[in-house]
C-alpha cells in the first residue's frame, strides 16, 4: 500500500486533514508520521507517494519554513484542503486562578492570544505539537492546563476544567497542501484552479515587483496572494511567492503571462492545484 507523509504525531490537525483528503479522493494509503515539516517533505518520493503539510492559517499567516522547502525541493502542490481550526482549554483545576502552568504548541498559542491574556503570572510552556500539550495535561498534575484542538476532547472527557472555543476568531481556518513529485495533470471541470510560483532575482532593481504584477494585470489574472521571503543570500534579496487564479498548463492567458515573466526573471512553478472539499461540504 502506498504511504502518505503526515506531520505528526497522531491527533494533529494535519492528521485530520490527511484523513479527510483521502476520503475525498477515495484513496487508501497508509499514514506515515514524521516529527518535523522538513522530514515530512524529505519522505515524499522516497518512502511516501504524497505528503500533507499546513501552509497558511487565517490568524497566523503563512508557515515560512514551508515556503523555503517548496523553493529548495522539487515537490509540487497538487491539491489543497481547508479545515476549520478550533481550540479548547483543559485543566486539572476547577478554577482558572488555580492554573500555574499552561502548555501550548507555538502555532496554537498564536491563535489563542486573547484567551491567554488572563494568564499574566503563569508559565506558558511552548510544545512541539498539540499532542504533546495534551499528554502533559493528562498526567494529572494539579494546576496544569493546556490548549488542545477541540477534536481531542473526544479522546477524554474527565478533565476538571474544559473551556471550548477559545480561538481568537471563529472564522479561523488552516490551509493544507498535498505535495507530490509531479505536477497535477488532471483534467477536471468546474474546479477553481490556482497556480503558485516563486520569482527570484538576485539583481534587484526598482520596479521589479511592479513589472511582474503588471504582467498579470494586463492578462486580467487575479492574484490571490503575494508573499516576500528573504533569499538568505544577503540583506534586501527576496523571493516573491505569488498565487494566481488559473492553471498554467491549461489556461492560455495564464501560460502566456508566466512565459513573459520567465523571459526576465528566475521563476519556479510550485504547483497548479484546486481545493478538494470534505464530503460534508460537497453536499452543501
Tab-separated table of C-alpha atoms in Angstrom:
chain	number	residue	atom	x	y	z
A	1	UNK	CA	0.000	0.000	0.000
A	2	UNK	CA	1.263	3.486	-0.854
A	3	UNK	CA	2.127	5.774	2.060
A	4	UNK	CA	1.301	9.411	2.677
A	5	UNK	CA	3.616	11.527	4.842
A	6	UNK	CA	1.920	13.333	7.720
A	7	UNK	CA	3.314	15.942	10.092
A	8	UNK	CA	2.926	14.038	13.339
A	9	UNK	CA	2.356	12.832	15.909
A	10	UNK	CA	-1.141	11.373	15.875
A	11	UNK	CA	-4.023	13.620	16.844
A	12	UNK	CA	-2.841	16.714	14.955
A	13	UNK	CA	-4.872	18.865	12.596
A	14	UNK	CA	-2.595	17.574	9.824
A	15	UNK	CA	-3.699	14.009	10.551
A	16	UNK	CA	-7.338	15.138	10.414
A	17	UNK	CA	-6.733	16.950	7.108
A	18	UNK	CA	-4.996	13.878	5.680
A	19	UNK	CA	-7.866	11.555	6.558
A	20	UNK	CA	-10.386	13.955	5.036
A	21	UNK	CA	-8.247	14.275	1.912
A	22	UNK	CA	-8.010	10.523	1.409
A	23	UNK	CA	-11.773	10.275	1.872
A	24	UNK	CA	-12.497	12.937	-0.749
A	25	UNK	CA	-10.203	11.224	-3.266
A	26	UNK	CA	-11.399	7.699	-2.404
A	27	UNK	CA	-7.779	6.718	-1.730
A	28	UNK	CA	-6.453	4.062	0.599
A	29	UNK	CA	-2.986	4.953	1.838
A	30	UNK	CA	-1.010	4.212	4.971
A	31	UNK	CA	-0.345	7.258	7.144
A	32	UNK	CA	3.350	7.684	7.977
A	33	UNK	CA	4.044	10.215	10.738
A	34	UNK	CA	7.115	12.461	10.773
A	35	UNK	CA	8.336	14.735	13.593
A	36	UNK	CA	9.070	17.867	11.570
A	37	UNK	CA	7.985	19.678	8.429
A	38	UNK	CA	11.396	19.146	6.851
A	39	UNK	CA	11.319	15.386	7.439
A	40	UNK	CA	7.769	15.243	6.076
A	41	UNK	CA	8.986	16.866	2.862
A	42	UNK	CA	12.025	14.583	2.644
A	43	UNK	CA	9.814	11.495	2.892
A	44	UNK	CA	7.866	12.335	-0.273
A	45	UNK	CA	9.362	10.478	-3.211
A	46	UNK	CA	11.466	8.213	-1.031
A	47	UNK	CA	9.215	6.454	1.483
A	48	UNK	CA	5.904	8.111	0.602
A	49	UNK	CA	3.955	8.964	-2.539
A	50	UNK	CA	2.365	12.149	-1.158
A	51	UNK	CA	2.752	14.466	1.808
A	52	UNK	CA	0.324	16.711	3.685
A	53	UNK	CA	1.532	19.872	5.377
A	54	UNK	CA	-0.019	23.124	6.692
A	55	UNK	CA	0.894	26.218	4.692
A	56	UNK	CA	-1.386	29.051	5.864
A	57	UNK	CA	-3.618	29.998	8.766
A	58	UNK	CA	-6.238	32.716	8.989
A	59	UNK	CA	-4.780	34.220	12.171
A	60	UNK	CA	-1.106	33.339	11.843
A	61	UNK	CA	-0.438	33.738	8.114
A	62	UNK	CA	1.909	31.610	6.025
A	63	UNK	CA	4.187	28.965	7.514
A	64	UNK	CA	7.525	30.426	6.481
A	65	UNK	CA	9.554	27.201	6.505
A	66	UNK	CA	7.125	25.651	4.023
A	67	UNK	CA	7.856	28.429	1.530
A	68	UNK	CA	11.584	27.711	1.905
A	69	UNK	CA	11.079	23.970	1.473
A	70	UNK	CA	8.979	24.469	-1.652
A	71	UNK	CA	11.715	26.704	-3.071
A	72	UNK	CA	14.582	24.301	-2.428
A	73	UNK	CA	12.953	20.966	-3.237
A	74	UNK	CA	11.321	19.610	-6.377
A	75	UNK	CA	7.979	18.831	-4.753
A	76	UNK	CA	4.814	20.238	-6.316
A	77	UNK	CA	1.449	21.166	-4.845
A	78	UNK	CA	-1.293	19.008	-6.366
A	79	UNK	CA	-4.274	19.820	-4.120
A	80	UNK	CA	-5.253	21.874	-1.105
A	81	UNK	CA	-7.773	21.250	1.646
A	82	UNK	CA	-9.015	23.763	4.217
A	83	UNK	CA	-10.175	22.878	7.713
A	84	UNK	CA	-11.815	24.992	10.410
A	85	UNK	CA	-9.459	25.219	13.373
A	86	UNK	CA	-10.900	25.452	16.884
A	87	UNK	CA	-9.136	25.125	20.220
A	88	UNK	CA	-10.208	24.254	23.747
A	89	UNK	CA	-8.574	24.785	27.107
A	90	UNK	CA	-8.395	21.857	29.512
A	91	UNK	CA	-7.007	21.859	33.007
A	92	UNK	CA	-6.502	19.872	36.181
A	93	UNK	CA	-8.004	22.533	38.442
A	94	UNK	CA	-11.565	23.698	38.962
A	95	UNK	CA	-10.770	27.436	38.684
A	96	UNK	CA	-8.705	29.441	36.224
A	97	UNK	CA	-6.934	31.224	39.112
A	98	UNK	CA	-5.521	27.887	40.264
A	99	UNK	CA	-3.753	27.231	36.952
A	100	UNK	CA	0.014	27.645	37.382
A	101	UNK	CA	1.337	26.200	34.139
A	102	UNK	CA	-0.079	26.155	30.584
A	103	UNK	CA	1.219	24.036	27.712
A	104	UNK	CA	0.611	25.212	24.148
A	105	UNK	CA	2.027	24.365	20.729
A	106	UNK	CA	3.625	27.523	19.282
A	107	UNK	CA	1.130	27.967	16.424
A	108	UNK	CA	-1.828	27.159	18.678
A	109	UNK	CA	-0.592	29.730	21.173
A	110	UNK	CA	-0.555	32.431	18.488
A	111	UNK	CA	-4.170	31.651	17.607
A	112	UNK	CA	-5.433	31.929	21.210
A	113	UNK	CA	-3.685	35.084	22.388
A	114	UNK	CA	-6.851	36.771	23.661
A	115	UNK	CA	-7.625	33.830	25.943
A	116	UNK	CA	-4.045	33.641	27.199
A	117	UNK	CA	-4.066	37.293	28.270
A	118	UNK	CA	-5.565	36.266	31.623
A	119	UNK	CA	-2.506	34.146	32.499
A	120	UNK	CA	-0.145	37.037	33.209
A	121	UNK	CA	1.729	35.344	36.069
A	122	UNK	CA	1.530	31.809	34.678
A	123	UNK	CA	4.273	29.897	32.884
A	124	UNK	CA	3.310	29.403	29.222
A	125	UNK	CA	5.369	26.444	28.028
A	126	UNK	CA	5.759	26.011	24.286
A	127	UNK	CA	5.471	22.451	22.980
A	128	UNK	CA	6.401	20.866	19.682
A	129	UNK	CA	2.883	19.590	18.988
A	130	UNK	CA	-0.702	19.737	20.216
A	131	UNK	CA	-0.401	16.081	21.121
A	132	UNK	CA	2.477	16.877	23.472
A	133	UNK	CA	0.355	19.581	25.159
A	134	UNK	CA	-2.419	17.040	25.571
A	135	UNK	CA	-0.069	14.449	27.042
A	136	UNK	CA	1.253	16.950	29.590
A	137	UNK	CA	-2.190	17.737	30.980
A	138	UNK	CA	-3.458	14.150	31.132
A	139	UNK	CA	-0.623	13.331	33.525
A	140	UNK	CA	-2.995	14.801	36.089
A	141	UNK	CA	-0.735	17.242	37.915
A	142	UNK	CA	-2.667	19.910	39.797
A	143	UNK	CA	-2.560	23.411	38.348
A	144	UNK	CA	-1.602	22.265	34.847
A	145	UNK	CA	-3.586	23.312	31.781
A	146	UNK	CA	-3.196	23.015	28.023
A	147	UNK	CA	-4.516	24.384	24.770
A	148	UNK	CA	-5.589	21.496	22.561
A	149	UNK	CA	-7.538	21.051	19.303
A	150	UNK	CA	-11.200	20.798	20.087
A	151	UNK	CA	-11.440	17.418	18.357
A	152	UNK	CA	-9.104	15.996	21.028
A	153	UNK	CA	-11.906	16.383	23.578
A	154	UNK	CA	-13.366	13.217	22.075
A	155	UNK	CA	-10.400	11.288	23.493
A	156	UNK	CA	-11.060	12.108	27.127
A	157	UNK	CA	-13.954	13.794	28.953
A	158	UNK	CA	-12.981	13.834	32.650
A	159	UNK	CA	-10.800	16.938	32.835
A	160	UNK	CA	-11.706	19.034	35.845
A	161	UNK	CA	-11.880	22.088	33.583
A	162	UNK	CA	-12.961	22.294	29.949
A	163	UNK	CA	-13.437	25.607	28.126
A	164	UNK	CA	-14.429	25.191	24.493
A	165	UNK	CA	-13.887	27.588	21.582
A	166	UNK	CA	-11.073	29.733	22.941
A	167	UNK	CA	-9.741	30.575	19.452
A	168	UNK	CA	-9.309	34.292	18.772
A	169	UNK	CA	-11.705	34.077	15.816
A	170	UNK	CA	-14.464	31.621	14.997
A	171	UNK	CA	-13.522	32.113	11.336
A	172	UNK	CA	-10.109	30.569	11.941
A	173	UNK	CA	-9.047	28.099	9.238
A	174	UNK	CA	-5.860	26.361	8.175
A	175	UNK	CA	-4.981	25.598	4.569
A	176	UNK	CA	-3.123	22.331	3.996
A	177	UNK	CA	-1.306	21.424	0.805
A	178	UNK	CA	-0.807	17.972	-0.668
A	179	UNK	CA	2.609	17.647	-2.283
A	180	UNK	CA	3.951	15.182	-4.810
A	181	UNK	CA	7.000	14.758	-7.006
A	182	UNK	CA	4.876	15.507	-10.057
A	183	UNK	CA	2.613	18.323	-11.207
A	184	UNK	CA	-1.133	17.826	-11.159
A	185	UNK	CA	-2.118	16.926	-14.727
A	186	UNK	CA	-5.765	16.117	-14.027
A	187	UNK	CA	-8.436	17.208	-16.462
A	188	UNK	CA	-11.137	18.339	-14.056
A	189	UNK	CA	-14.021	20.631	-14.995
A	190	UNK	CA	-15.879	23.025	-12.697
A	191	UNK	CA	-12.931	23.498	-10.365
A	192	UNK	CA	-11.283	26.773	-9.376
A	193	UNK	CA	-7.657	26.116	-10.216
A	194	UNK	CA	-4.766	28.133	-8.813
A	195	UNK	CA	-1.095	28.296	-9.713
A	196	UNK	CA	1.600	29.006	-7.126
A	197	UNK	CA	5.090	30.064	-8.179
A	198	UNK	CA	8.157	31.812	-6.832
A	199	UNK	CA	10.093	34.559	-8.586
A	200	UNK	CA	13.643	35.387	-7.572
A	201	UNK	CA	16.053	37.979	-8.892
A	202	UNK	CA	19.381	38.473	-7.127
A	203	UNK	CA	19.909	41.616	-9.190
A	204	UNK	CA	17.089	43.537	-7.527
A	205	UNK	CA	16.123	46.766	-9.266
A	206	UNK	CA	13.426	49.448	-8.967
A	207	UNK	CA	10.134	48.351	-10.459
A	208	UNK	CA	10.852	44.614	-10.386
A	209	UNK	CA	7.740	43.659	-8.446
A	210	UNK	CA	5.598	46.245	-10.242
A	211	UNK	CA	6.619	44.792	-13.612
A	212	UNK	CA	5.619	41.293	-12.523
A	213	UNK	CA	2.254	42.433	-11.193
A	214	UNK	CA	1.503	44.482	-14.310
A	215	UNK	CA	2.112	41.411	-16.457
A	216	UNK	CA	-0.741	39.572	-14.742
A	217	UNK	CA	-2.917	42.666	-14.595
A	218	UNK	CA	-2.746	43.052	-18.396
A	219	UNK	CA	-3.965	39.474	-18.785
A	220	UNK	CA	-6.741	40.151	-16.233
A	221	UNK	CA	-5.447	37.391	-13.958
A	222	UNK	CA	-6.493	37.616	-10.336
A	223	UNK	CA	-3.674	37.468	-7.783
A	224	UNK	CA	-4.777	35.585	-4.675
A	225	UNK	CA	-1.703	36.419	-2.598
A	226	UNK	CA	1.865	37.653	-2.796
A	227	UNK	CA	4.451	36.945	-0.103
A	228	UNK	CA	8.070	38.092	0.107
A	229	UNK	CA	10.632	35.864	1.749
A	230	UNK	CA	14.379	36.524	2.193
A	231	UNK	CA	16.602	34.509	-0.138
A	232	UNK	CA	19.176	34.212	2.708
A	233	UNK	CA	21.884	35.318	0.255
A	234	UNK	CA	22.147	38.877	1.560
A	235	UNK	CA	20.123	41.703	3.041
A	236	UNK	CA	17.500	43.080	0.676
A	237	UNK	CA	17.320	39.969	-1.530
A	238	UNK	CA	13.876	38.431	-1.652
A	239	UNK	CA	11.898	35.672	-3.287
A	240	UNK	CA	8.333	36.578	-4.236
A	241	UNK	CA	5.712	33.871	-3.844
A	242	UNK	CA	2.647	34.524	-5.980
A	243	UNK	CA	-0.655	32.654	-6.016
A	244	UNK	CA	-2.917	33.323	-9.007
A	245	UNK	CA	-6.247	32.126	-10.346
A	246	UNK	CA	-5.997	29.644	-13.208
A	247	UNK	CA	-3.977	26.614	-14.247
A	248	UNK	CA	-0.828	27.447	-16.184
A	249	UNK	CA	-0.837	24.160	-18.109
A	250	UNK	CA	-4.404	24.634	-19.354
A	251	UNK	CA	-5.326	28.333	-19.354
A	252	UNK	CA	-3.720	30.118	-22.296
A	253	UNK	CA	-3.688	33.611	-20.736
A	254	UNK	CA	-2.054	32.243	-17.570
A	255	UNK	CA	0.524	30.360	-19.613
A	256	UNK	CA	1.358	33.472	-21.645
A	257	UNK	CA	1.710	35.677	-18.572
A	258	UNK	CA	4.032	33.215	-16.875
A	259	UNK	CA	6.057	32.841	-20.079
A	260	UNK	CA	6.532	36.626	-20.110
A	261	UNK	CA	7.864	36.553	-16.555
A	262	UNK	CA	10.079	33.589	-17.475
A	263	UNK	CA	11.796	35.762	-20.094
A	264	UNK	CA	13.031	38.241	-17.473
A	265	UNK	CA	13.276	36.509	-14.127
A	266	UNK	CA	14.068	33.268	-12.387
A	267	UNK	CA	10.695	31.600	-11.897
A	268	UNK	CA	9.800	28.227	-10.456
A	269	UNK	CA	6.331	26.713	-10.660
A	270	UNK	CA	5.380	25.254	-7.280
A	271	UNK	CA	2.169	23.674	-8.491
A	272	UNK	CA	-1.200	24.025	-10.191
A	273	UNK	CA	-3.968	22.730	-7.964
A	274	UNK	CA	-7.543	23.081	-6.776
A	275	UNK	CA	-9.235	22.802	-3.424
A	276	UNK	CA	-10.766	19.455	-2.543
A	277	UNK	CA	-13.842	19.573	-0.345
A	278	UNK	CA	-14.660	17.233	2.530
A	279	UNK	CA	-17.710	15.082	1.839
A	280	UNK	CA	-19.919	17.086	4.178
A	281	UNK	CA	-19.043	20.339	2.358
A	282	UNK	CA	-19.766	18.872	-1.080
A	283	UNK	CA	-23.373	18.267	-0.030
A	284	UNK	CA	-23.984	21.922	0.846
